[in-house]
XYZ file of C-alpha atoms in Angstrom:
314
model
C -24.511 10.079 25.641
C -22.400 8.244 23.170
C -24.560 9.560 20.159
C -24.231 13.126 21.533
C -20.293 12.848 21.805
C -20.163 11.603 18.259
C -22.332 14.654 17.087
C -20.117 16.982 19.129
C -17.007 15.542 17.646
C -18.438 16.002 14.146
C -19.522 19.518 14.607
C -16.126 20.371 16.042
C -14.361 18.796 13.130
C -16.709 21.001 10.852
C -15.997 24.068 12.858
C -12.232 23.585 12.520
C -12.572 23.063 8.775
C -14.671 26.098 8.428
C -12.045 28.122 10.501
C -9.216 26.800 8.346
C -10.974 27.859 5.155
C -11.583 31.352 6.561
C -7.875 31.758 7.595
C -6.770 30.523 4.110
C -9.242 32.972 2.326
C -7.679 35.817 4.422
C -4.068 34.620 3.487
C -5.233 34.656 -0.194
C -6.714 37.974 0.106
C -3.247 39.178 1.434
C -1.395 37.656 -1.728
C -0.167 34.407 -0.156
C 0.140 32.281 -3.219
C 0.824 29.107 -1.291
C -2.703 29.394 0.392
C -4.365 28.599 -2.792
C -2.906 25.158 -2.859
C -3.375 24.645 0.925
C -7.098 25.438 0.155
C -7.260 22.860 -2.713
C -5.452 20.134 -0.472
C -7.889 20.787 2.349
C -10.876 20.348 -0.033
C -9.068 17.087 -1.169
C -8.521 15.740 2.218
C -12.112 16.421 3.198
C -13.328 14.418 0.149
C -14.623 17.417 -1.541
C -13.017 16.430 -5.037
C -15.016 18.596 -7.308
C -13.808 21.810 -5.277
C -10.274 20.451 -5.107
C -10.266 19.862 -8.738
C -11.421 23.384 -9.628
C -8.859 24.977 -7.098
C -5.850 22.913 -8.419
C -6.840 23.613 -12.170
C -6.782 27.271 -11.532
C -3.234 27.491 -10.178
C -1.593 24.467 -11.998
C 0.523 26.628 -14.263
C 2.109 28.144 -11.258
C 2.142 25.296 -8.711
C 3.755 21.926 -9.280
C 2.055 20.434 -6.155
C -1.298 21.231 -7.874
C -0.164 19.642 -11.153
C 0.753 16.460 -9.225
C -2.501 16.382 -7.414
C -4.346 16.730 -10.654
C -2.430 13.756 -12.145
C -3.615 11.705 -9.176
C -7.316 12.987 -9.494
C -7.640 12.399 -13.290
C -5.959 9.095 -13.170
C -8.135 7.677 -10.274
C -11.295 9.632 -11.345
C -11.706 11.803 -8.239
C -13.930 14.657 -8.760
C -14.156 13.966 -12.473
C -14.464 11.227 -14.945
C -11.472 8.807 -15.143
C -8.879 10.029 -17.702
C -5.764 7.886 -17.263
C -4.059 9.555 -20.250
C -4.510 12.982 -18.727
C -3.252 11.767 -15.474
C -0.287 10.367 -17.078
C 0.385 13.625 -18.793
C 0.455 15.493 -15.705
C 2.715 13.052 -14.076
C 5.050 13.356 -17.084
C 5.173 17.140 -16.577
C 6.569 16.639 -13.073
C 9.031 13.964 -14.034
C 10.271 16.018 -16.914
C 10.390 19.471 -15.254
C 13.743 21.209 -15.036
C 12.433 23.407 -12.379
C 14.093 22.904 -8.769
C 10.811 23.345 -6.967
C 9.528 20.230 -8.715
C 12.346 17.993 -7.515
C 10.738 16.859 -4.254
C 7.737 15.562 -6.152
C 9.602 13.819 -8.951
C 10.250 10.575 -7.090
C 6.566 10.115 -6.177
C 5.567 11.073 -9.710
C 8.043 8.489 -11.324
C 6.708 5.953 -9.064
C 3.088 6.670 -10.241
C 4.091 6.790 -13.854
C 5.935 3.522 -13.551
C 2.819 1.817 -12.353
C 0.945 3.314 -15.328
C 3.541 1.798 -17.669
C 3.375 -1.591 -15.750
C -0.310 -1.829 -15.888
C -0.802 -0.158 -19.384
C -3.111 2.283 -18.078
C -3.139 5.669 -19.922
C -0.113 4.697 -21.719
C 1.231 1.781 -23.653
C 2.294 -1.094 -21.464
C 6.132 -1.470 -21.050
C 8.013 -3.387 -18.256
C 11.212 -1.665 -19.395
C 9.931 1.760 -18.947
C 8.313 0.851 -15.684
C 11.538 -0.437 -14.396
C 13.510 2.675 -15.587
C 10.974 4.998 -13.833
C 11.034 2.948 -10.609
C 14.852 2.896 -10.514
C 14.850 6.743 -10.910
C 12.258 6.932 -8.194
C 14.044 4.632 -5.884
C 17.324 6.735 -6.234
C 19.606 4.005 -5.080
C 17.953 3.519 -1.790
C 17.822 7.180 -0.885
C 15.315 7.368 2.104
C 14.012 10.774 0.932
C 13.168 9.168 -2.481
C 10.197 6.937 -3.203
C 10.281 4.053 -0.736
C 7.303 2.424 -2.543
C 9.422 2.381 -5.721
C 12.166 0.625 -3.746
C 9.627 -2.084 -2.445
C 7.865 -2.358 -5.862
C 11.339 -3.047 -7.469
C 11.827 -5.824 -4.942
C 8.346 -7.227 -6.082
C 9.237 -6.668 -9.667
C 12.493 -8.537 -9.792
C 10.965 -11.516 -7.970
C 8.052 -11.896 -10.326
C 9.585 -11.140 -13.760
C 10.899 -13.874 -16.101
C 13.703 -14.689 -15.531
C 13.541 -13.800 -11.802
C 16.427 -11.677 -10.706
C 16.082 -12.706 -6.741
C 19.545 -10.820 -5.767
C 18.327 -7.642 -7.044
C 14.853 -8.481 -5.437
C 16.595 -8.955 -2.037
C 18.670 -5.747 -2.446
C 15.585 -3.538 -3.036
C 13.527 -5.194 -0.333
C 16.382 -4.572 2.030
C 16.617 -0.988 1.113
C 12.960 -0.328 1.345
C 12.733 -2.236 4.679
C 15.605 -0.199 6.091
C 13.584 2.928 5.161
C 10.436 1.642 7.119
C 8.526 -0.252 4.330
C 6.381 -2.775 5.944
C 5.615 -4.854 2.659
C 9.289 -5.224 2.290
C 10.040 -6.274 5.786
C 7.530 -9.299 5.443
C 9.001 -10.077 1.809
C 12.595 -10.279 3.369
C 11.339 -12.761 5.891
C 10.104 -15.100 3.330
C 13.340 -14.598 1.051
C 15.540 -15.580 4.075
C 13.172 -18.485 4.813
C 13.125 -20.003 1.486
C 16.761 -18.896 0.540
C 15.619 -16.573 -2.443
C 18.337 -14.228 -3.424
C 20.174 -14.922 -0.151
C 21.493 -17.755 1.972
C 18.750 -19.422 3.733
C 18.291 -18.242 7.451
C 15.521 -19.448 9.474
C 16.399 -17.302 12.461
C 16.694 -13.941 10.442
C 13.451 -14.980 8.649
C 11.492 -15.486 11.799
C 12.815 -12.270 13.123
C 11.527 -10.244 10.056
C 8.210 -12.089 9.828
C 7.449 -11.537 13.545
C 8.459 -7.841 13.439
C 6.294 -7.301 10.311
C 3.445 -9.279 11.766
C 3.488 -7.146 14.901
C 3.471 -4.141 12.638
C 0.331 -5.289 10.873
C 1.541 -7.189 7.739
C -1.139 -9.768 7.156
C 0.837 -11.738 4.720
C 3.576 -12.155 7.315
C 0.934 -13.300 9.781
C -0.382 -15.736 7.395
C 2.964 -17.215 6.835
C 3.667 -17.315 10.531
C 0.584 -19.432 10.876
C 1.853 -21.927 8.141
C 5.004 -22.007 10.142
C 3.438 -22.766 13.476
C 1.198 -25.455 11.871
C 4.100 -27.233 10.047
C 6.087 -27.109 13.368
C 3.267 -28.691 15.158
C 2.749 -25.586 17.499
C -0.896 -26.278 17.118
C -2.370 -24.374 20.160
C -0.183 -21.287 18.938
C -1.297 -21.803 15.324
C -5.082 -21.901 16.408
C -4.956 -18.741 18.511
C -2.973 -16.829 15.933
C -4.914 -17.933 12.926
C -8.319 -17.117 14.161
C -7.951 -13.398 14.621
C -6.677 -13.206 11.074
C -9.108 -15.590 9.582
C -12.024 -13.474 11.059
C -11.133 -10.383 9.121
C -13.963 -9.297 6.703
C -12.347 -9.310 3.253
C -14.693 -6.929 1.780
C -14.370 -4.252 4.425
C -11.146 -4.894 6.120
C -8.848 -5.360 3.147
C -8.995 -1.803 1.861
C -8.800 -0.486 5.356
C -5.666 -2.617 6.350
C -4.021 -1.674 2.914
C -4.511 2.026 3.727
C -3.249 1.587 7.276
C -0.322 -0.478 6.334
C 0.519 0.508 2.899
C 0.539 -3.273 1.865
C -0.744 -4.552 -1.291
C -4.493 -5.886 -1.191
C -3.514 -8.959 -3.018
C -1.068 -10.154 -0.367
C -3.273 -9.134 2.545
C -6.033 -11.468 0.783
C -3.404 -14.207 0.677
C -2.421 -13.915 4.273
C -6.027 -14.106 5.202
C -6.559 -17.139 3.022
C -3.684 -18.937 4.610
C -4.766 -18.146 8.148
C -8.360 -19.378 7.346
C -6.950 -22.646 5.675
C -4.912 -23.598 8.618
C -7.521 -22.629 11.239
C -10.055 -24.876 9.377
C -7.498 -27.699 9.230
C -6.964 -27.653 13.016
C -10.688 -27.601 13.541
C -11.163 -30.439 11.136
C -8.533 -32.612 12.639
C -8.975 -31.522 16.427
C -5.295 -30.088 16.459
C -4.742 -27.606 19.414
C -8.688 -27.087 19.643
C -11.760 -29.335 19.967
C -12.798 -31.001 16.715
C -15.554 -29.054 14.940
C -16.089 -29.951 11.384
C -19.091 -27.625 10.846
C -16.928 -24.521 12.017
C -14.077 -25.953 9.894
C -16.278 -25.831 6.846
C -16.997 -22.224 7.536
C -13.331 -21.333 7.489
C -12.628 -23.464 4.510
C -15.278 -21.306 2.742
C -13.340 -18.239 3.576
C -10.403 -19.347 1.497
C -10.200 -17.791 -1.863
C -10.705 -20.382 -4.667
C -8.042 -18.737 -6.726
C -5.331 -19.561 -4.143
C -4.122 -23.078 -3.855
C -2.737 -23.086 -0.272
C -0.486 -26.190 -0.828
C 1.303 -24.649 -3.820
C 0.988 -20.995 -2.949
C 2.921 -18.617 -5.279
C 5.473 -17.300 -2.988
C 6.551 -14.204 -5.023
C 8.066 -11.727 -2.609
């Protein structure tokens, strides 16, 4: 019965896609220019990247959205060989376009282009150019601009040398106010450690708990550490086990997609939870002492992370 339901859902989805393609084909026949892009986007969302690439290439001179999607596809190697330089070229076309129809894409394109400059992928690495593009994309906290750019600026200003923590706090606040989950967790840590703002434990816990409830694994890991240090061991054990039992290989990409949080910080949150869960098991704090199981959880802690001196870049 369960297997049949799965097949039924599969065929229903396939039928819906087929009907959508038929409708788009009819709209194209009647001269609806937008339907070309919509067909390409449907191919893209279904994972039919080669078909999507062909469709977007066909209309790129007339459709800014197609140009943007081509930038993404060449940069990430979707439906074609990875060509970061070509991806950057398409993103630059969007950012530099004087056409009003490209305006709604320019914030996202500038964010992507900033990442390319920051990573030195497809273009010569430049922190200054990355910062300039992210500031443009963030548009002074405009909720209709790139909230990702606002959040990445918070991270950028807290990790560059010298750090500019007041700027970091400002941009994380803007991004959080616009719904960004990563920045909500970051704000909690900034309040907790007095980075860029006066230390405020109550505000810190409020931010961390809300972010944790919304799925921010790094916030969850930091709450585990807080419960351990405050000697709330039973709470620490219960909260840490669920996080520590995530499968890094399979769960990190899924969580990153669902929460829009960086995999690096998801991994750190899992490592923190694993460490403190193992510690409780080893010492019998809030749970029956079990050194064998403790060793299992210690093994889940990434060797690249020093839990006792964790880099608290927010």
